[in-house]
Amino acid sequence: MKTILLSTILSVFAIIGFLFTPGEPVPGAEVYIRQEGNNQPAAFMQTGDNGKVTFSHLTSGVYRIEVTLPQQSGKLMRGRDNIDCELQVGYHSDKKQYFLREPEGFFTFNYSKIKRLENKNITPVYNLFYDGDVKVVEIGKFEASSNNASFTLEMRAQKPKKFEKMVEKVKSDIEMVTIRNAR
């Protein structure tokens, strides 16, 4: 009986968490993990229907996280020119949340289930480059402190006004960092 009750409570919390997570999952976004000094991807995955991807079994070393941004449309782009938000890129280290505003849309990236990474966090980075005709954005860098390092990345598209409100809510927080293009 206790097991059924606990299972039901956990299911309700999972549904509530899903309903109150802002934005819409971004399925099919390409995410690359490249080890420093090597142009070939150490790992590649596409985000699932829930906008998440998990990388595991990473060996010791320094890695970069690169993503492609699917073009957003409809309600996710409506009003994009009418918001009062100058932030293009920012990172909240306590929440492990990365904010990105690009012509393709307004995105948030959340890191979770971080294991065996130096400082138990991702260092925010912002670099744009093209791989042929494909625009790629480098959003992070991390050091795997031992073998079997892992983390989960969740990518969500935000409505412009919601993005503005999310940034406004955390922008004065001491943990919020604005990132400039490093290239």
C-alpha positions as protocol buffer text, in pm:
chain_id: "A"
residue {
  index: 1
  type: MET
  ca { x: 0 y: 0 z: 0 }
}
residue {
  index: 2
  type: LYS
  ca { x: 281 y: 241 z: 94 }
}
residue {
  index: 3
  type: THR
  ca { x: 460 y: 161 z: -233 }
}
residue {
  index: 4
  type: ILE
  ca { x: 150 y: 240 z: -441 }
}
residue {
  index: 5
  type: LEU
  ca { x: 92 y: 565 z: -251 }
}
residue {
  index: 6
  type: LEU
  ca { x: 456 y: 673 z: -290 }
}
residue {
  index: 7
  type: SER
  ca { x: 449 y: 582 z: -660 }
}
residue {
  index: 8
  type: THR
  ca { x: 130 y: 786 z: -709 }
}
residue {
  index: 9
  type: ILE
  ca { x: 276 y: 1088 z: -527 }
}
residue {
  index: 10
  type: LEU
  ca { x: 596 y: 1075 z: -735 }
}
residue {
  index: 11
  type: SER
  ca { x: 390 y: 1052 z: -1056 }
}
residue {
  index: 12
  type: VAL
  ca { x: 185 y: 1357 z: -956 }
}
residue {
  index: 13
  type: PHE
  ca { x: 505 y: 1556 z: -882 }
}
residue {
  index: 14
  type: ALA
  ca { x: 651 y: 1454 z: -1219 }
}
residue {
  index: 15
  type: ILE
  ca { x: 337 y: 1574 z: -1400 }
}
residue {
  index: 16
  type: ILE
  ca { x: 333 y: 1901 z: -1204 }
}
residue {
  index: 17
  type: GLY
  ca { x: 704 y: 1954 z: -1278 }
}
residue {
  index: 18
  type: PHE
  ca { x: 642 y: 1897 z: -1649 }
}
residue {
  index: 19
  type: LEU
  ca { x: 343 y: 2134 z: -1655 }
}
residue {
  index: 20
  type: PHE
  ca { x: 528 y: 2413 z: -1475 }
}
residue {
  index: 21
  type: THR
  ca { x: 857 y: 2388 z: -1664 }
}
residue {
  index: 22
  type: PRO
  ca { x: 855 y: 2697 z: -1884 }
}
residue {
  index: 23
  type: GLY
  ca { x: 882 y: 2668 z: -2258 }
}
residue {
  index: 24
  type: GLU
  ca { x: 845 y: 2383 z: -2500 }
}
residue {
  index: 25
  type: PRO
  ca { x: 1091 y: 2095 z: -2542 }
}
residue {
  index: 26
  type: VAL
  ca { x: 1307 y: 2120 z: -2855 }
}
residue {
  index: 27
  type: PRO
  ca { x: 1320 y: 1773 z: -3012 }
}
residue {
  index: 28
  type: GLY
  ca { x: 1572 y: 1685 z: -3283 }
}
residue {
  index: 29
  type: ALA
  ca { x: 1837 y: 1947 z: -3198 }
}
residue {
  index: 30
  type: GLU
  ca { x: 2187 y: 1818 z: -3267 }
}
residue {
  index: 31
  type: VAL
  ca { x: 2424 y: 1821 z: -2970 }
}
residue {
  index: 32
  type: TYR
  ca { x: 2796 y: 1751 z: -3011 }
}
residue {
  index: 33
  type: ILE
  ca { x: 3059 y: 1689 z: -2745 }
}
residue {
  index: 34
  type: ARG
  ca { x: 3413 y: 1759 z: -2870 }
}
residue {
  index: 35
  type: GLN
  ca { x: 3726 y: 1691 z: -2671 }
}
residue {
  index: 36
  type: GLU
  ca { x: 3970 y: 1986 z: -2664 }
}
residue {
  index: 37
  type: GLY
  ca { x: 4232 y: 1959 z: -2936 }
}
residue {
  index: 38
  type: ASN
  ca { x: 4024 y: 1719 z: -3144 }
}
residue {
  index: 39
  type: ASN
  ca { x: 3793 y: 1832 z: -3424 }
}
residue {
  index: 40
  type: GLN
  ca { x: 3606 y: 1502 z: -3436 }
}
residue {
  index: 41
  type: PRO
  ca { x: 3304 y: 1470 z: -3203 }
}
residue {
  index: 42
  type: ALA
  ca { x: 3363 y: 1248 z: -2901 }
}
residue {
  index: 43
  type: ALA
  ca { x: 2984 y: 1206 z: -2887 }
}
residue {
  index: 44
  type: PHE
  ca { x: 2678 y: 1314 z: -3083 }
}
residue {
  index: 45
  type: MET
  ca { x: 2308 y: 1286 z: -3005 }
}
residue {
  index: 46
  type: GLN
  ca { x: 1980 y: 1450 z: -3098 }
}
residue {
  index: 47
  type: THR
  ca { x: 1745 y: 1575 z: -2828 }
}
residue {
  index: 48
  type: GLY
  ca { x: 1446 y: 1350 z: -2774 }
}
residue {
  index: 49
  type: ASP
  ca { x: 1078 y: 1446 z: -2775 }
}
residue {
  index: 50
  type: ASN
  ca { x: 1129 y: 1583 z: -2422 }
}
residue {
  index: 51
  type: GLY
  ca { x: 1413 y: 1811 z: -2542 }
}
residue {
  index: 52
  type: LYS
  ca { x: 1667 y: 1614 z: -2337 }
}
residue {
  index: 53
  type: VAL
  ca { x: 1988 y: 1435 z: -2414 }
}
residue {
  index: 54
  type: THR
  ca { x: 2216 y: 1249 z: -2172 }
}
residue {
  index: 55
  type: PHE
  ca { x: 2586 y: 1198 z: -2233 }
}
residue {
  index: 56
  type: SER
  ca { x: 2757 y: 933 z: -2024 }
}
residue {
  index: 57
  type: HIS
  ca { x: 3073 y: 722 z: -2020 }
}
residue {
  index: 58
  type: LEU
  ca { x: 3288 y: 1026 z: -2101 }
}
residue {
  index: 59
  type: THR
  ca { x: 3658 y: 975 z: -2030 }
}
residue {
  index: 60
  type: SER
  ca { x: 3883 y: 1220 z: -1846 }
}
residue {
  index: 61
  type: GLY
  ca { x: 3952 y: 1538 z: -2041 }
}
residue {
  index: 62
  type: VAL
  ca { x: 3827 y: 1883 z: -2136 }
}
residue {
  index: 63
  type: TYR
  ca { x: 3522 y: 1898 z: -2364 }
}
residue {
  index: 64
  type: ARG
  ca { x: 3310 y: 2156 z: -2549 }
}
residue {
  index: 65
  type: ILE
  ca { x: 2931 y: 2137 z: -2592 }
}
residue {
  index: 66
  type: GLU
  ca { x: 2799 y: 2248 z: -2931 }
}
residue {
  index: 67
  type: VAL
  ca { x: 2438 y: 2266 z: -3051 }
}
residue {
  index: 68
  type: THR
  ca { x: 2243 y: 2344 z: -3364 }
}
residue {
  index: 69
  type: LEU
  ca { x: 1936 y: 2563 z: -3319 }
}
residue {
  index: 70
  type: PRO
  ca { x: 1619 y: 2462 z: -3500 }
}
residue {
  index: 71
  type: GLN
  ca { x: 1426 y: 2763 z: -3634 }
}
residue {
  index: 72
  type: GLN
  ca { x: 1127 y: 2839 z: -3411 }
}
residue {
  index: 73
  type: SER
  ca { x: 801 y: 2978 z: -3548 }
}
residue {
  index: 74
  type: GLY
  ca { x: 445 y: 3074 z: -3455 }
}
residue {
  index: 75
  type: LYS
  ca { x: 381 y: 3161 z: -3090 }
}
residue {
  index: 76
  type: LEU
  ca { x: 747 y: 3095 z: -3004 }
}
residue {
  index: 77
  type: MET
  ca { x: 850 y: 3389 z: -3224 }
}
residue {
  index: 78
  type: ARG
  ca { x: 546 y: 3618 z: -3205 }
}
residue {
  index: 79
  type: GLY
  ca { x: 643 y: 3952 z: -3049 }
}
residue {
  index: 80
  type: ARG
  ca { x: 1018 y: 3891 z: -3070 }
}
residue {
  index: 81
  type: ASP
  ca { x: 1083 y: 4252 z: -3168 }
}
residue {
  index: 82
  type: ASN
  ca { x: 867 y: 4394 z: -2886 }
}
residue {
  index: 83
  type: ILE
  ca { x: 1049 y: 4277 z: -2577 }
}
residue {
  index: 84
  type: ASP
  ca { x: 1267 y: 4482 z: -2344 }
}
residue {
  index: 85
  type: CYS
  ca { x: 1552 y: 4235 z: -2299 }
}
residue {
  index: 86
  type: GLU
  ca { x: 1904 y: 4313 z: -2414 }
}
residue {
  index: 87
  type: LEU
  ca { x: 2051 y: 3983 z: -2297 }
}
residue {
  index: 88
  type: GLN
  ca { x: 2173 y: 3765 z: -2580 }
}
residue {
  index: 89
  type: VAL
  ca { x: 2353 y: 3504 z: -2371 }
}
residue {
  index: 90
  type: GLY
  ca { x: 2361 y: 3444 z: -1996 }
}
residue {
  index: 91
  type: TYR
  ca { x: 2418 y: 3167 z: -1743 }
}
residue {
  index: 92
  type: HIS
  ca { x: 2289 y: 3115 z: -1391 }
}
residue {
  index: 93
  type: SER
  ca { x: 2544 y: 2889 z: -1221 }
}
residue {
  index: 94
  type: ASP
  ca { x: 2327 y: 2794 z: -921 }
}
residue {
  index: 95
  type: LYS
  ca { x: 2033 y: 2694 z: -1139 }
}
residue {
  index: 96
  type: LYS
  ca { x: 2267 y: 2554 z: -1408 }
}
residue {
  index: 97
  type: GLN
  ca { x: 2055 y: 2736 z: -1665 }
}
residue {
  index: 98
  type: TYR
  ca { x: 2186 y: 2889 z: -1988 }
}
residue {
  index: 99
  type: PHE
  ca { x: 1987 y: 3158 z: -2173 }
}
residue {
  index: 100
  type: LEU
  ca { x: 2034 y: 3211 z: -2547 }
}
residue {
  index: 101
  type: ARG
  ca { x: 1866 y: 3460 z: -2778 }
}
residue {
  index: 102
  type: GLU
  ca { x: 1940 y: 3404 z: -3146 }
}
residue {
  index: 103
  type: PRO
  ca { x: 1754 y: 3475 z: -3473 }
}
residue {
  index: 104
  type: GLU
  ca { x: 1631 y: 3111 z: -3458 }
}
residue {
  index: 105
  type: GLY
  ca { x: 1450 y: 3173 z: -3131 }
}
residue {
  index: 106
  type: PHE
  ca { x: 1471 y: 3214 z: -2753 }
}
residue {
  index: 107
  type: PHE
  ca { x: 1620 y: 2911 z: -2580 }
}
residue {
  index: 108
  type: THR
  ca { x: 1704 y: 2787 z: -2234 }
}
residue {
  index: 109
  type: PHE
  ca { x: 1936 y: 2498 z: -2160 }
}
residue {
  index: 110
  type: ASN
  ca { x: 1925 y: 2325 z: -1824 }
}
residue {
  index: 111
  type: TYR
  ca { x: 2202 y: 2096 z: -1702 }
}
residue {
  index: 112
  type: SER
  ca { x: 2125 y: 1819 z: -1453 }
}
residue {
  index: 113
  type: LYS
  ca { x: 2249 y: 1480 z: -1332 }
}
residue {
  index: 114
  type: ILE
  ca { x: 2607 y: 1609 z: -1343 }
}
residue {
  index: 115
  type: LYS
  ca { x: 2851 y: 1337 z: -1237 }
}
residue {
  index: 116
  type: ARG
  ca { x: 3232 y: 1338 z: -1224 }
}
residue {
  index: 117
  type: LEU
  ca { x: 3271 y: 1686 z: -1371 }
}
residue {
  index: 118
  type: GLU
  ca { x: 3518 y: 1933 z: -1224 }
}
residue {
  index: 119
  type: ASN
  ca { x: 3331 y: 2183 z: -1000 }
}
residue {
  index: 120
  type: LYS
  ca { x: 3008 y: 1986 z: -1068 }
}
residue {
  index: 121
  type: ASN
  ca { x: 2917 y: 2248 z: -1326 }
}
residue {
  index: 122
  type: ILE
  ca { x: 2950 y: 2348 z: -1690 }
}
residue {
  index: 123
  type: THR
  ca { x: 3151 y: 2661 z: -1775 }
}
residue {
  index: 124
  type: PRO
  ca { x: 2934 y: 2884 z: -1994 }
}
residue {
  index: 125
  type: VAL
  ca { x: 3077 y: 2971 z: -2336 }
}
residue {
  index: 126
  type: TYR
  ca { x: 2934 y: 3149 z: -2638 }
}
residue {
  index: 127
  type: ASN
  ca { x: 3093 y: 3096 z: -2978 }
}
residue {
  index: 128
  type: LEU
  ca { x: 2923 y: 3089 z: -3318 }
}
residue {
  index: 129
  type: PHE
  ca { x: 3067 y: 2915 z: -3620 }
}
residue {
  index: 130
  type: TYR
  ca { x: 2951 y: 2741 z: -3934 }
}
residue {
  index: 131
  type: ASP
  ca { x: 3010 y: 2377 z: -4018 }
}
residue {
  index: 132
  type: GLY
  ca { x: 2947 y: 2404 z: -4391 }
}
residue {
  index: 133
  type: ASP
  ca { x: 2605 y: 2571 z: -4413 }
}
residue {
  index: 134
  type: VAL
  ca { x: 2501 y: 2470 z: -4061 }
}
residue {
  index: 135
  type: LYS
  ca { x: 2517 y: 2729 z: -3782 }
}
residue {
  index: 136
  type: VAL
  ca { x: 2663 y: 2580 z: -3463 }
}
residue {
  index: 137
  type: VAL
  ca { x: 2669 y: 2744 z: -3120 }
}
residue {
  index: 138
  type: GLU
  ca { x: 2924 y: 2642 z: -2860 }
}
residue {
  index: 139
  type: ILE
  ca { x: 2742 y: 2682 z: -2527 }
}
residue {
  index: 140
  type: GLY
  ca { x: 2967 y: 2522 z: -2271 }
}
residue {
  index: 141
  type: LYS
  ca { x: 3294 y: 2370 z: -2167 }
}
residue {
  index: 142
  type: PHE
  ca { x: 3364 y: 2117 z: -1893 }
}
residue {
  index: 143
  type: GLU
  ca { x: 3634 y: 1894 z: -1756 }
}
residue {
  index: 144
  type: ALA
  ca { x: 3559 y: 1531 z: -1689 }
}
residue {
  index: 145
  type: SER
  ca { x: 3758 y: 1464 z: -1371 }
}
residue {
  index: 146
  type: SER
  ca { x: 3751 y: 1086 z: -1415 }
}
residue {
  index: 147
  type: ASN
  ca { x: 3611 y: 822 z: -1645 }
}
residue {
  index: 148
  type: ASN
  ca { x: 3235 y: 764 z: -1667 }
}
residue {
  index: 149
  type: ALA
  ca { x: 3155 y: 1135 z: -1640 }
}
residue {
  index: 150
  type: SER
  ca { x: 2800 y: 1225 z: -1741 }
}
residue {
  index: 151
  type: PHE
  ca { x: 2535 y: 1497 z: -1755 }
}
residue {
  index: 152
  type: THR
  ca { x: 2191 y: 1566 z: -1898 }
}
residue {
  index: 153
  type: LEU
  ca { x: 2110 y: 1871 z: -2108 }
}
residue {
  index: 154
  type: GLU
  ca { x: 1750 y: 1988 z: -2155 }
}
residue {
  index: 155
  type: MET
  ca { x: 1678 y: 2233 z: -2437 }
}
residue {
  index: 156
  type: ARG
  ca { x: 1356 y: 2437 z: -2431 }
}
residue {
  index: 157
  type: ALA
  ca { x: 1221 y: 2705 z: -2664 }
}
residue {
  index: 158
  type: GLN
  ca { x: 1065 y: 3005 z: -2492 }
}
residue {
  index: 159
  type: LYS
  ca { x: 808 y: 3259 z: -2605 }
}
residue {
  index: 160
  type: PRO
  ca { x: 978 y: 3601 z: -2629 }
}
residue {
  index: 161
  type: LYS
  ca { x: 781 y: 3755 z: -2338 }
}
residue {
  index: 162
  type: LYS
  ca { x: 844 y: 3448 z: -2120 }
}
residue {
  index: 163
  type: PHE
  ca { x: 1217 y: 3465 z: -2200 }
}
residue {
  index: 164
  type: GLU
  ca { x: 1214 y: 3832 z: -2102 }
}
residue {
  index: 165
  type: LYS
  ca { x: 1042 y: 3753 z: -1770 }
}
residue {
  index: 166
  type: MET
  ca { x: 1277 y: 3464 z: -1693 }
}
residue {
  index: 167
  type: VAL
  ca { x: 1583 y: 3683 z: -1754 }
}
residue {
  index: 168
  type: GLU
  ca { x: 1435 y: 3973 z: -1555 }
}
residue {
  index: 169
  type: LYS
  ca { x: 1375 y: 3738 z: -1262 }
}
residue {
  index: 170
  type: VAL
  ca { x: 1740 y: 3630 z: -1239 }
}
residue {
  index: 171
  type: LYS
  ca { x: 1942 y: 3910 z: -1400 }
}
residue {
  index: 172
  type: SER
  ca { x: 2022 y: 4090 z: -1075 }
}
residue {
  index: 173
  type: ASP
  ca { x: 2122 y: 3763 z: -908 }
}
residue {
  index: 174
  type: ILE
  ca { x: 2492 y: 3755 z: -827 }
}
residue {
  index: 175
  type: GLU
  ca { x: 2511 y: 3411 z: -987 }
}
residue {
  index: 176
  type: MET
  ca { x: 2394 y: 3537 z: -1328 }
}
residue {
  index: 177
  type: VAL
  ca { x: 2675 y: 3584 z: -1580 }
}
residue {
  index: 178
  type: THR
  ca { x: 2644 y: 3761 z: -1915 }
}
residue {
  index: 179
  type: ILE
  ca { x: 2862 y: 3595 z: -2177 }
}
residue {
  index: 180
  type: ARG
  ca { x: 3034 y: 3762 z: -2469 }
}
residue {
  index: 181
  type: ASN
  ca { x: 3146 y: 3594 z: -2791 }
}
residue {
  index: 182
  type: ALA
  ca { x: 3498 y: 3466 z: -2726 }
}
residue {
  index: 183
  type: ARG
  ca { x: 3606 y: 3431 z: -3091 }
}
